Tab-separated table of C-alpha atoms and ligand atoms in Angstrom:
chain	number	residue	atom	x	y	z
K	276	UNK	CA	-119.652	58.491	-11.070
K	277	UNK	CA	-120.997	61.533	-13.008
K	278	UNK	CA	-121.311	64.794	-11.129
K	279	UNK	CA	-122.242	68.381	-11.825
K	280	UNK	CA	-119.458	70.380	-13.551
K	281	UNK	CA	-117.419	72.894	-11.580
K	282	UNK	CA	-116.958	70.904	-8.440
K	283	UNK	CA	-114.830	73.026	-5.913
K	284	UNK	CA	-112.416	71.651	-3.252
K	285	UNK	CA	-113.998	71.585	0.263
K	286	UNK	CA	-117.407	72.977	-0.630
K	287	UNK	CA	-117.951	70.452	-3.485
K	288	UNK	CA	-121.150	71.184	-5.546
K	289	UNK	CA	-122.229	73.915	-3.251
K	290	UNK	CA	-123.629	76.006	-6.150
K	291	UNK	CA	-126.065	73.194	-7.091
K	292	UNK	CA	-127.266	72.546	-3.573
K	293	UNK	CA	-128.396	76.003	-2.403
K	294	UNK	CA	-131.623	76.433	-4.254
K	295	UNK	CA	-135.097	76.149	-2.882
K	296	UNK	CA	-136.203	73.699	-5.619
K	297	UNK	CA	-133.805	70.679	-5.188
K	298	UNK	CA	-136.193	68.225	-6.702
K	299	UNK	CA	-136.703	70.177	-9.917
K	300	UNK	CA	-133.028	71.122	-10.205
K	301	UNK	CA	-131.912	67.594	-9.786
K	302	UNK	CA	-134.563	66.442	-12.347
K	303	UNK	CA	-133.029	68.836	-14.805
K	304	UNK	CA	-129.492	67.603	-13.939
K	305	UNK	CA	-130.535	64.039	-14.898
K	306	UNK	CA	-131.062	65.278	-18.421
K	307	UNK	CA	-127.413	66.493	-18.504
K	308	UNK	CA	-125.625	63.900	-16.442
K	309	UNK	CA	-127.712	60.737	-16.984
K	310	UNK	CA	-129.700	58.330	-14.761
K	311	UNK	CA	-127.204	58.296	-11.820
K	312	UNK	CA	-124.873	61.009	-10.435
K	313	UNK	CA	-123.444	62.217	-7.248
K	314	UNK	CA	-123.404	65.567	-5.478
K	315	UNK	CA	-120.877	66.535	-2.925
K	316	UNK	CA	-121.491	69.038	-0.179
K	317	UNK	CA	-118.715	69.678	2.296
K	318	UNK	CA	-117.318	66.186	1.984
K	319	UNK	CA	-120.733	64.369	2.046
K	320	UNK	CA	-121.581	62.557	-1.119
K	321	UNK	CA	-125.251	62.030	-2.183
K	322	UNK	CA	-125.991	59.699	-4.895
K	323	UNK	CA	-129.040	60.348	-7.018
K	324	UNK	CA	-130.682	57.613	-9.031
K	325	UNK	CA	-133.374	58.076	-11.724
K	326	UNK	CA	-133.095	55.359	-14.459
K	327	UNK	CA	-135.821	52.653	-14.502
K	328	UNK	CA	-133.139	49.837	-14.560
K	329	UNK	CA	-131.259	51.263	-11.641
K	330	UNK	CA	-134.458	51.943	-9.639
K	331	UNK	CA	-135.467	48.392	-10.228
K	332	UNK	CA	-132.192	47.384	-8.599
K	333	UNK	CA	-132.603	49.661	-5.529
K	334	UNK	CA	-136.099	48.362	-5.199
K	335	UNK	CA	-134.655	44.861	-4.627
K	336	UNK	CA	-135.379	44.188	-0.949
K	337	UNK	CA	-132.677	41.573	-0.761
K	338	UNK	CA	-130.010	44.344	-1.277
K	339	UNK	CA	-131.657	47.553	-0.186
K	340	UNK	CA	-133.969	48.917	2.442
K	341	UNK	CA	-135.546	52.270	3.351
K	342	UNK	CA	-133.180	54.967	4.465
K	343	UNK	CA	-134.269	57.859	6.669
K	344	UNK	CA	-132.404	60.534	4.774
K	345	UNK	CA	-131.328	63.813	6.552
K	346	UNK	CA	-134.372	65.926	5.555
K	347	UNK	CA	-136.715	63.183	6.852
K	348	UNK	CA	-134.520	62.625	9.887
K	349	UNK	CA	-135.184	66.258	10.883
K	350	UNK	CA	-138.951	65.600	10.832
K	351	UNK	CA	-138.261	63.163	13.626
K	352	UNK	CA	-138.080	66.383	15.833
K	353	UNK	CA	-141.859	66.442	15.360
K	354	UNK	CA	-142.851	62.768	14.459
K	355	UNK	CA	-140.192	60.802	16.297
K	356	UNK	CA	-140.519	57.014	15.609
K	357	UNK	CA	-143.932	57.406	13.881
K	358	UNK	CA	-144.300	55.029	10.893
K	359	UNK	CA	-142.938	57.450	8.229
K	360	UNK	CA	-139.796	58.478	10.071
K	361	UNK	CA	-138.970	55.308	12.022
K	362	UNK	CA	-135.652	53.631	11.485
K	363	UNK	CA	-135.927	50.086	10.129
K	364	UNK	CA	-134.583	48.583	13.344
K	365	UNK	CA	-136.937	50.397	15.680
K	366	UNK	CA	-139.307	47.848	17.105
K	367	UNK	CA	-142.185	50.367	17.169
K	368	UNK	CA	-142.183	50.338	13.398
K	369	UNK	CA	-143.337	46.611	13.128
K	370	UNK	CA	-145.576	46.934	16.130
K	371	UNK	CA	-147.435	49.979	14.813
K	372	UNK	CA	-147.531	48.691	11.281
K	373	UNK	CA	-149.213	45.449	12.345
K	374	UNK	CA	-151.629	47.176	14.618
K	375	UNK	CA	-152.591	49.889	12.065
K	376	UNK	CA	-152.657	47.835	8.911
K	377	UNK	CA	-156.377	46.901	9.281
K	378	UNK	CA	-157.257	50.618	9.031
K	379	UNK	CA	-156.176	50.408	5.337
K	380	UNK	CA	-157.956	47.199	4.336
K	381	UNK	CA	-160.714	47.520	1.691
K	382	UNK	CA	-163.493	47.134	4.228
K	383	UNK	CA	-162.048	50.091	6.268
K	384	UNK	CA	-161.767	52.311	3.246
K	385	UNK	CA	-165.468	51.482	2.452
K	386	UNK	CA	-166.322	52.543	6.008
K	387	UNK	CA	-164.570	55.926	5.435
K	388	UNK	CA	-166.505	56.631	2.218
K	389	UNK	CA	-169.355	58.517	3.842
K	390	UNK	CA	-167.050	60.909	5.688
K	391	UNK	CA	-164.973	61.378	2.496
K	392	UNK	CA	-168.145	62.230	0.671
K	393	UNK	CA	-169.284	64.632	3.475
K	394	UNK	CA	-166.070	66.610	3.165
K	395	UNK	CA	-166.376	66.612	-0.731
K	396	UNK	CA	-169.760	68.081	-0.181
K	397	UNK	CA	-168.254	70.875	2.025
K	398	UNK	CA	-165.980	71.688	-0.843
K	399	UNK	CA	-168.626	71.849	-3.422
K	400	UNK	CA	-170.802	74.168	-1.261
K	401	UNK	CA	-167.792	76.562	-1.092
K	402	UNK	CA	-167.118	76.233	-4.841
K	403	UNK	CA	-170.765	76.668	-5.785
K	404	UNK	CA	-170.666	79.895	-3.819
K	405	UNK	CA	-167.494	81.004	-5.760
K	406	UNK	CA	-169.110	79.985	-9.105
K	407	UNK	CA	-172.192	82.051	-8.443
K	408	UNK	CA	-170.070	85.127	-7.643
K	409	UNK	CA	-167.649	84.402	-10.525
K	410	UNK	CA	-164.902	84.483	-7.877
K	411	UNK	CA	-161.733	82.382	-8.595
K	412	UNK	CA	-160.868	79.632	-6.049
K	413	UNK	CA	-157.385	79.085	-4.673
K	414	UNK	CA	-157.095	75.391	-5.722
K	415	UNK	CA	-154.209	74.094	-3.532
K	416	UNK	CA	-155.478	75.811	-0.424
K	417	UNK	CA	-158.907	74.259	-0.933
K	418	UNK	CA	-157.490	70.864	-1.677
K	419	UNK	CA	-155.543	71.058	1.633
K	420	UNK	CA	-158.726	72.000	3.483
K	421	UNK	CA	-160.346	68.946	1.982
K	422	UNK	CA	-157.648	66.458	2.686
K	423	UNK	CA	-157.040	67.687	6.228
K	424	UNK	CA	-160.719	67.437	7.099
K	425	UNK	CA	-160.925	64.050	5.544
K	426	UNK	CA	-158.040	62.483	7.496
K	427	UNK	CA	-159.314	64.248	10.586
K	428	UNK	CA	-162.773	62.754	10.340
K	429	UNK	CA	-161.875	59.296	8.918
K	430	UNK	CA	-158.852	58.566	11.020
K	431	UNK	CA	-159.635	60.368	14.247
K	432	UNK	CA	-163.358	61.480	14.179
K	433	UNK	CA	-161.966	64.874	14.710
K	434	UNK	CA	-163.354	67.840	12.699
K	435	UNK	CA	-160.835	70.473	11.728
K	436	UNK	CA	-163.683	72.481	10.101
K	437	UNK	CA	-161.384	73.921	7.577
K	438	UNK	CA	-164.071	75.242	5.249
K	439	UNK	CA	-165.476	77.390	7.995
K	440	UNK	CA	-162.442	79.622	8.039
K	441	UNK	CA	-160.861	81.940	5.509
K	442	UNK	CA	-157.371	81.100	6.726
K	443	UNK	CA	-155.871	77.564	6.627
K	444	UNK	CA	-155.963	75.668	9.925
K	445	UNK	CA	-153.015	76.703	12.178
K	446	UNK	CA	-151.958	73.053	12.137
K	447	UNK	CA	-151.302	73.349	8.377
K	448	UNK	CA	-149.306	76.568	8.784
K	449	UNK	CA	-147.082	74.964	11.479
K	450	UNK	CA	-146.681	71.856	9.384
K	451	UNK	CA	-145.719	73.594	6.110
K	452	UNK	CA	-143.205	75.695	7.978
K	453	UNK	CA	-141.767	72.614	9.719
K	454	UNK	CA	-141.486	70.619	6.428
K	455	UNK	CA	-139.921	73.659	4.641
K	456	UNK	CA	-137.442	73.955	7.528
K	457	UNK	CA	-136.463	70.332	7.356
K	458	UNK	CA	-135.746	70.790	3.621
K	459	UNK	CA	-133.869	74.151	4.063
K	460	UNK	CA	-131.521	72.631	6.623
K	461	UNK	CA	-130.122	70.470	3.911
K	462	UNK	CA	-128.528	73.534	2.357
K	463	UNK	CA	-127.262	74.955	5.637
K	464	UNK	CA	-123.606	75.765	5.689
K	465	UNK	CA	-121.555	73.973	8.355
K	466	UNK	CA	-120.414	75.928	11.395
K	467	UNK	CA	-121.893	79.360	10.511
K	468	UNK	CA	-125.279	77.835	9.385
K	469	UNK	CA	-126.651	76.814	12.856
K	470	UNK	CA	-125.668	80.157	14.187
K	471	UNK	CA	-127.514	82.045	11.404
K	472	UNK	CA	-130.502	79.699	11.616
K	473	UNK	CA	-131.029	79.847	15.262
K	474	UNK	CA	-134.324	81.692	14.824
K	475	UNK	CA	-135.661	79.197	12.286
K	476	UNK	CA	-134.568	76.314	14.553
K	477	UNK	CA	-136.526	77.797	17.421
K	478	UNK	CA	-139.509	78.296	15.118
K	479	UNK	CA	-139.299	74.578	14.183
K	480	UNK	CA	-139.301	73.635	17.842
K	481	UNK	CA	-142.284	75.835	18.423
K	482	UNK	CA	-144.154	74.453	15.400
K	483	UNK	CA	-143.474	70.929	16.526
K	484	UNK	CA	-144.775	71.778	19.996
K	485	UNK	CA	-147.917	73.327	18.539
K	486	UNK	CA	-148.603	70.207	16.350
K	487	UNK	CA	-148.169	68.063	19.422
K	488	UNK	CA	-150.668	70.186	21.267
K	489	UNK	CA	-153.260	69.698	18.577
K	490	UNK	CA	-152.542	65.997	18.682
K	491	UNK	CA	-152.964	65.954	22.439
K	492	UNK	CA	-156.380	67.665	21.982
K	493	UNK	CA	-157.415	65.056	19.443
K	494	UNK	CA	-156.471	62.237	21.753
K	495	UNK	CA	-157.943	63.837	24.791
K	496	UNK	CA	-161.386	64.259	23.118
K	497	UNK	CA	-161.446	60.548	22.148
K	498	UNK	CA	-160.420	59.442	25.618
K	499	UNK	CA	-163.002	61.681	27.324
K	500	UNK	CA	-165.747	60.245	25.031
K	501	UNK	CA	-165.174	56.911	26.618
K	502	UNK	CA	-165.277	55.266	23.090
K	503	UNK	CA	-163.090	52.183	23.086
K	504	UNK	CA	-163.925	50.924	19.513
K	505	UNK	CA	-161.243	50.068	16.992
K	506	UNK	CA	-162.997	51.289	13.868
K	507	UNK	CA	-160.563	53.993	12.911
K	508	UNK	CA	-156.807	54.831	13.176
K	509	UNK	CA	-157.095	56.382	16.672
K	510	UNK	CA	-159.248	53.609	17.907
K	511	UNK	CA	-156.662	51.101	16.794
K	512	UNK	CA	-153.803	53.128	18.372
K	513	UNK	CA	-155.567	53.444	21.673
K	514	UNK	CA	-157.439	50.176	22.039
K	515	UNK	CA	-155.912	47.424	19.804
K	516	UNK	CA	-153.282	45.028	21.059
K	517	UNK	CA	-150.768	43.569	18.548
K	518	UNK	CA	-152.574	40.648	16.851
K	519	UNK	CA	-149.873	38.136	18.018
K	520	UNK	CA	-147.829	39.507	20.857
K	521	UNK	CA	-150.694	41.440	22.504
K	522	UNK	CA	-148.340	44.414	23.004
K	523	UNK	CA	-149.753	47.951	22.758
K	524	UNK	CA	-148.519	51.267	21.448
K	525	UNK	CA	-147.277	53.509	24.311
K	526	UNK	CA	-148.407	57.073	24.807
K	527	UNK	CA	-145.314	58.717	23.171
K	528	UNK	CA	-145.578	56.569	20.136
K	529	UNK	CA	-149.329	57.253	19.808
K	530	UNK	CA	-148.586	60.928	19.690
K	531	UNK	CA	-145.909	60.334	17.094
K	532	UNK	CA	-148.256	58.291	15.035
K	533	UNK	CA	-151.063	60.886	15.158
K	534	UNK	CA	-148.773	63.642	14.011
K	535	UNK	CA	-147.421	61.344	11.255
K	536	UNK	CA	-150.895	60.566	9.954
K	537	UNK	CA	-152.092	64.032	10.183
K	538	UNK	CA	-149.168	65.181	8.047
K	539	UNK	CA	-148.671	62.131	5.701
K	540	UNK	CA	-152.489	61.642	5.476
K	541	UNK	CA	-153.236	65.002	3.795
K	542	UNK	CA	-150.309	66.935	2.479
K	543	UNK	CA	-149.335	64.730	-0.521
K	544	UNK	CA	-152.965	63.965	-1.524
K	545	UNK	CA	-153.780	67.692	-1.606
K	546	UNK	CA	-150.800	68.253	-4.053
K	547	UNK	CA	-151.843	65.353	-6.282
K	548	UNK	CA	-155.411	66.654	-6.522
K	549	UNK	CA	-154.114	70.170	-7.299
K	550	UNK	CA	-151.822	68.911	-10.095
K	551	UNK	CA	-154.587	66.715	-11.549
K	552	UNK	CA	-156.964	69.784	-11.663
K	553	UNK	CA	-154.098	71.821	-13.235
K	554	UNK	CA	-153.667	69.368	-16.085
K	555	UNK	CA	-157.491	69.018	-16.587
K	556	UNK	CA	-157.743	72.762	-17.028
K	557	UNK	CA	-154.935	72.733	-19.525
K	558	UNK	CA	-156.023	69.690	-21.543
K	559	UNK	CA	-159.590	70.016	-22.754
K	560	UNK	CA	-159.538	66.768	-24.730
K	561	UNK	CA	-158.700	64.860	-21.540
K	562	UNK	CA	-161.316	66.756	-19.597
K	563	UNK	CA	-163.879	65.784	-22.311
K	564	UNK	CA	-163.053	62.145	-21.945
K	565	UNK	CA	-163.322	62.341	-18.124
K	566	UNK	CA	-166.667	64.169	-18.447
K	567	UNK	CA	-167.955	61.384	-20.654
K	568	UNK	CA	-166.982	58.894	-17.905
K	569	UNK	CA	-168.672	60.700	-15.056
K	570	UNK	CA	-171.692	61.638	-17.174
K	571	UNK	CA	-172.201	57.946	-18.010
K	572	UNK	CA	-172.581	57.300	-14.278
K	573	UNK	CA	-174.442	60.388	-13.041
K	574	UNK	CA	-175.973	61.887	-16.232
K	575	UNK	CA	-177.859	65.077	-15.547
K	576	UNK	CA	-178.203	64.584	-11.810
K	577	UNK	CA	-177.741	68.016	-10.155
K	578	UNK	CA	-176.025	66.736	-6.974
K	579	UNK	CA	-174.915	63.147	-7.303
K	580	UNK	CA	-173.740	61.313	-4.154
K	581	UNK	CA	-171.527	58.609	-5.525
K	582	UNK	CA	-171.373	55.248	-3.776
K	583	UNK	CA	-168.214	53.459	-2.872
K	584	UNK	CA	-168.672	51.032	-5.880
K	585	UNK	CA	-169.116	53.909	-8.307
K	586	UNK	CA	-165.828	55.483	-7.374
K	587	UNK	CA	-164.269	52.059	-8.409
K	588	UNK	CA	-165.804	52.510	-11.902
K	589	UNK	CA	-164.101	55.843	-12.505
K	590	UNK	CA	-161.191	54.161	-14.377
K	591	UNK	CA	-160.224	57.047	-16.550
K	592	UNK	CA	-160.381	59.555	-13.674
K	593	UNK	CA	-157.924	57.137	-11.797
K	594	UNK	CA	-155.671	57.180	-14.883
K	595	UNK	CA	-155.669	61.027	-14.699
K	596	UNK	CA	-154.552	60.938	-11.168
K	597	UNK	CA	-151.819	58.445	-11.991
K	598	UNK	CA	-150.608	60.624	-14.880
K	599	UNK	CA	-150.517	63.701	-12.562
K	600	UNK	CA	-148.531	61.673	-10.052
K	601	UNK	CA	-146.202	60.559	-12.893
K	602	UNK	CA	-145.329	64.169	-13.870
K	603	UNK	CA	-145.374	65.537	-10.212
K	604	UNK	CA	-145.035	62.703	-7.743
K	605	UNK	CA	-145.945	64.853	-4.695
K	606	UNK	CA	-143.471	63.013	-2.422
K	607	UNK	CA	-140.738	63.736	-4.909
K	608	UNK	CA	-137.951	61.567	-3.551
K	609	UNK	CA	-137.263	58.672	-1.109
K	610	UNK	CA	-134.130	57.182	0.012
K	611	UNK	CA	-132.758	53.537	0.056
K	612	UNK	CA	-129.696	52.158	1.726
K	613	UNK	CA	-127.609	49.076	0.728
K	614	UNK	CA	-127.985	46.237	3.226
K	615	UNK	CA	-125.013	44.405	1.709
K	616	UNK	CA	-121.936	45.314	-0.362
K	617	UNK	CA	-123.243	45.334	-3.951
K	618	UNK	CA	-122.772	46.746	-7.411
K	619	UNK	CA	-125.260	49.072	-9.056
K	620	UNK	CA	-125.854	48.991	-12.802
K	621	UNK	CA	-123.007	46.540	-13.192
K	622	UNK	CA	-120.404	49.171	-12.534
K	623	UNK	CA	-120.894	51.253	-9.373
K	624	UNK	CA	-119.751	49.665	-6.112
K	625	UNK	CA	-122.013	50.394	-3.241
K	626	UNK	CA	-120.970	49.524	0.279
K	627	UNK	CA	-123.371	48.239	2.892
K	628	UNK	CA	-124.894	51.286	4.674
K	629	UNK	CA	-124.389	53.632	1.778
K	630	UNK	CA	-127.647	55.410	0.795
K	631	UNK	CA	-129.067	56.788	-2.412
K	632	UNK	CA	-131.986	59.069	-3.374
K	633	UNK	CA	-134.551	57.837	-5.858
K	634	UNK	CA	-135.731	60.876	-7.725
K	635	UNK	CA	-139.321	60.100	-8.755
K	636	UNK	CA	-140.009	62.954	-11.232
K	637	UNK	CA	-136.858	62.003	-13.271
K	638	UNK	CA	-137.640	58.208	-12.997
K	639	UNK	CA	-141.085	59.055	-14.375
K	640	UNK	CA	-139.506	60.779	-17.325
K	641	UNK	CA	-137.236	57.879	-18.151
K	642	UNK	CA	-137.133	56.845	-21.843
K	643	UNK	CA	-139.346	53.749	-20.958
K	644	UNK	CA	-142.187	56.351	-20.888
K	645	UNK	CA	-141.637	57.135	-24.628
K	646	UNK	CA	-140.413	60.237	-26.428
K	647	UNK	CA	-142.817	62.826	-25.320
K	648	UNK	CA	-142.486	62.492	-21.530
K	649	UNK	CA	-143.678	65.969	-20.663
K	650	UNK	CA	-147.124	65.416	-22.466
K	651	UNK	CA	-150.063	64.819	-20.057
K	652	UNK	CA	-151.478	61.561	-21.417
K	653	UNK	CA	-153.551	59.491	-19.031
K	654	UNK	CA	-153.755	56.686	-21.597
K	655	UNK	CA	-150.281	55.722	-20.402
K	656	UNK	CA	-152.074	54.045	-17.543
K	657	UNK	CA	-154.456	51.980	-19.547
K	658	UNK	CA	-154.128	48.255	-18.583
K	659	UNK	CA	-152.467	47.443	-21.884
K	660	UNK	CA	-149.838	50.062	-21.716
K	661	UNK	CA	-149.172	49.459	-18.080
K	662	UNK	CA	-148.433	45.773	-18.784
K	663	UNK	CA	-145.946	46.787	-21.418
K	664	UNK	CA	-143.860	48.810	-18.980
K	665	UNK	CA	-141.405	47.666	-16.288
K	666	UNK	CA	-143.154	47.713	-12.939
K	667	UNK	CA	-140.554	49.750	-11.228
K	668	UNK	CA	-140.923	52.690	-13.702
K	669	UNK	CA	-143.610	54.290	-11.495
K	670	UNK	CA	-142.922	54.944	-7.805
K	671	UNK	CA	-145.127	57.805	-6.466
K	672	UNK	CA	-145.753	55.753	-3.278
K	673	UNK	CA	-142.196	54.521	-2.590
K	674	UNK	CA	-141.239	50.855	-2.540
K	675	UNK	CA	-141.129	47.590	-0.528
K	676	UNK	CA	-142.503	47.154	3.046
K	677	UNK	CA	-141.984	50.801	3.836
K	678	UNK	CA	-144.041	51.951	0.836
K	679	UNK	CA	-147.031	54.190	1.460
K	680	UNK	CA	-149.582	52.499	3.771
K	681	UNK	CA	-152.238	55.064	2.759
K	682	UNK	CA	-152.149	54.570	-1.021
K	683	UNK	CA	-155.571	53.097	-1.474
K	684	UNK	CA	-157.024	55.636	0.916
K	685	UNK	CA	-155.519	58.463	-1.041
K	686	UNK	CA	-156.636	57.101	-4.447
K	687	UNK	CA	-160.197	56.534	-3.217
K	688	UNK	CA	-160.409	59.950	-1.727
K	689	UNK	CA	-158.915	61.714	-4.788
K	690	UNK	CA	-160.799	59.754	-7.423
K	691	UNK	CA	-164.143	60.453	-5.567
K	692	UNK	CA	-163.424	64.172	-5.399
K	693	UNK	CA	-162.102	64.576	-8.977
K	694	UNK	CA	-165.030	62.625	-10.418
K	695	UNK	CA	-167.556	64.985	-8.535
K	696	UNK	CA	-165.731	68.146	-9.615
K	697	UNK	CA	-165.431	67.059	-13.317
K	698	UNK	CA	-169.152	66.300	-13.285
K	699	UNK	CA	-170.141	69.542	-11.535
K	700	UNK	CA	-167.933	72.262	-13.025
K	701	UNK	CA	-166.426	73.664	-16.153
K	702	UNK	CA	-162.819	74.524	-15.101
K	703	UNK	CA	-161.885	77.949	-16.424
K	704	UNK	CA	-158.206	78.938	-16.444
K	705	UNK	CA	-158.971	82.683	-16.877
K	706	UNK	CA	-155.641	83.753	-15.551
K	707	UNK	CA	-153.663	81.479	-17.962
K	708	UNK	CA	-151.823	80.064	-15.054
K	709	UNK	CA	-148.110	79.175	-15.661
K	710	UNK	CA	-147.187	76.214	-13.409
K	711	UNK	CA	-144.842	77.056	-10.581
K	712	UNK	CA	-144.033	74.079	-8.360
K	713	UNK	CA	-143.379	74.917	-4.693
K	714	UNK	CA	-141.077	72.493	-2.713
K	715	UNK	CA	-141.455	72.017	0.976
K	716	UNK	CA	-140.312	68.449	1.119
K	717	UNK	CA	-143.544	67.803	-0.816
K	718	UNK	CA	-144.550	69.360	-4.264
K	719	UNK	CA	-147.493	71.596	-4.907
K	720	UNK	CA	-148.516	74.082	-7.582
K	721	UNK	CA	-148.141	77.548	-6.179
K	722	UNK	CA	-150.732	80.386	-6.716
K	723	UNK	CA	-153.002	78.144	-8.920
K	724	UNK	CA	-156.490	79.672	-9.283
K	725	UNK	CA	-159.470	78.421	-11.243
K	726	UNK	CA	-162.718	79.995	-12.159
K	727	UNK	CA	-165.665	77.656	-11.968
K	728	UNK	CA	-168.938	77.522	-13.937
K	729	UNK	CA	-171.689	75.046	-13.006
K	730	UNK	CA	-172.189	72.566	-15.814
K	731	UNK	CA	-175.804	72.046	-16.969
K	732	UNK	CA	-177.358	68.874	-18.284
K	733	UNK	CA	-176.831	70.055	-21.922
K	734	UNK	CA	-173.006	70.579	-21.563
I	207	HEM	C1	-145.049	56.484	3.159
I	207	HEM	C2	-146.270	58.974	-0.889
I	207	HEM	C3	-150.849	59.434	0.873
I	207	HEM	C4	-149.415	57.562	5.053
I	207	HEM	C5	-145.056	57.057	1.914
I	207	HEM	C6	-143.912	57.017	1.020
I	207	HEM	C7	-144.233	57.693	-0.153
I	207	HEM	C8	-145.612	58.161	-0.004
I	207	HEM	C9	-143.371	58.019	-1.350
I	207	HEM	C10	-142.590	56.229	1.206
I	207	HEM	C11	-141.630	57.172	1.857
I	207	HEM	C12	-140.182	56.647	2.075
I	207	HEM	O1	-139.907	55.551	1.499
I	207	HEM	O2	-139.393	57.212	2.720
I	207	HEM	C13	-147.597	59.335	-0.704
I	207	HEM	C14	-148.412	59.968	-1.763
I	207	HEM	C15	-149.703	60.147	-1.306
I	207	HEM	C16	-149.755	59.497	0.061
I	207	HEM	C17	-147.802	60.460	-3.156
I	207	HEM	C18	-150.904	60.753	-1.921
I	207	HEM	C19	-151.034	60.902	-3.236
I	207	HEM	C20	-150.802	58.957	2.076
I	207	HEM	C21	-152.028	58.881	2.991
I	207	HEM	C22	-151.630	58.364	4.183
I	207	HEM	C23	-150.255	58.091	4.046
I	207	HEM	C24	-153.439	59.331	2.563
I	207	HEM	C25	-152.481	57.984	5.400
I	207	HEM	C26	-153.728	57.997	5.492
I	207	HEM	C27	-148.111	57.131	4.867
I	207	HEM	C28	-147.301	56.495	5.938
I	207	HEM	C29	-146.090	56.128	5.331
I	207	HEM	C30	-146.210	56.586	4.019
I	207	HEM	C31	-147.814	56.329	7.409
I	207	HEM	C32	-144.945	55.475	6.079
I	207	HEM	C33	-145.199	53.924	5.849
I	207	HEM	C34	-144.042	53.103	6.577
I	207	HEM	O3	-142.849	53.358	6.437
I	207	HEM	O4	-144.450	52.136	7.273
I	207	HEM	N1	-145.987	57.774	1.299
I	207	HEM	N2	-148.436	59.055	0.324
I	207	HEM	N3	-149.792	58.458	2.863
I	207	HEM	N4	-147.359	57.137	3.703
I	207	HEM	FE1	-147.967	58.033	2.012
């Protein structure tokens, strides 16, 4: 199997493992080494897969299943057997999956729409103020405020009130540090690393504890309210029995699920929105097409309040989001393990139990996407062009039964907001921002600011 040049006995490919941007480094390596390669780190081999044909194979549920890779496994220190971090054979996965699935049905997402809109309005109030003062906005921070408040209100009827504060909510700070720590531990040297990182490990424990305390407060408030409805995620967790067995989630598992949804329910959507805004600011021709789409719906209305159905009509805006997720899938990698002895690509024997990493940004730059893979071109997601491409060439939401349960939730929330922003503002990139992607298990543009100008009916 191909591997990076310069492999050294004992330490292996140490020099290619130590950076803070493993997803971007590995994506570059795919260009040199091809669609599958391995990395060795003190005797442990990691296989990275990026070719569309190979990813189609590892997406075959008769041969492969989800693997909780080491970085994700460390998040279990905070989220235990919550849906995202549960091992396949933990009974709580199926139990919680079945109980919580109704929260992601179309009808449920329709019921979240008013809260999503309310939070979008909080953002536009803040951005109108910045526009009036010609003050740039910190895009990624504000997208995080928006997505955290949205999952809080829709999933838990809990208001984080993020726009009321100049600083991010302390939950976000603890979470970002915990995710970054889980990623950093992958490059920890054996023996000496745990000693050197004692402080960081203690901080991770403290951050996990703090997140748990926020969750306990969310749960306590609901219990105190005496509300026993099942209309949102927390209601289902507390009050819904399993539809067949009648079994319920236990208290520890509920805590794990709440942490899971507070993290998974906002962090990646925030990055996706930030990247989409970055590409809109850099691609005036795309922005113009998107403006034409939103103007056809809301014309010269000063403050449109989109309906649920209208969001479904924003087809081109949805294509913009997909194209942003193609170039920067904000959950950049997921892992699969062989459930049987098998052969990959007709030549690489894989033993049952062996796991591989699917590197989404590299898959999304596979030759099946054409010659100019770095170009931002939302028309790649027109229905005709999608039909012409292999289905497994696009995997921002993972694959199989452990794929993202919140996908439609995220897409509705993000399309609604992008549509509103495109209609309302001209996006000025006064600082000529150069994209720098920060990796803390998820991907986000770092230090991205925009200056906003309210559009008028004539523009
Ligand atoms: C799983 C991506 C939004 C909740 C996943 C996985 C990916 C992903 C790649 C699979 C991970 C793996 O195989 O190890 C994304 C992206 C999002 C997004 C890119 C936004 C653009 C959301 C939202 C929610 C959510 C909004 C909840 C409201 C979850 C959960 C899982 C998951 C609970 C675990 C599912 C299971 O294993 O049963 N997500 N996600 N995600 N996602 Fe998302």
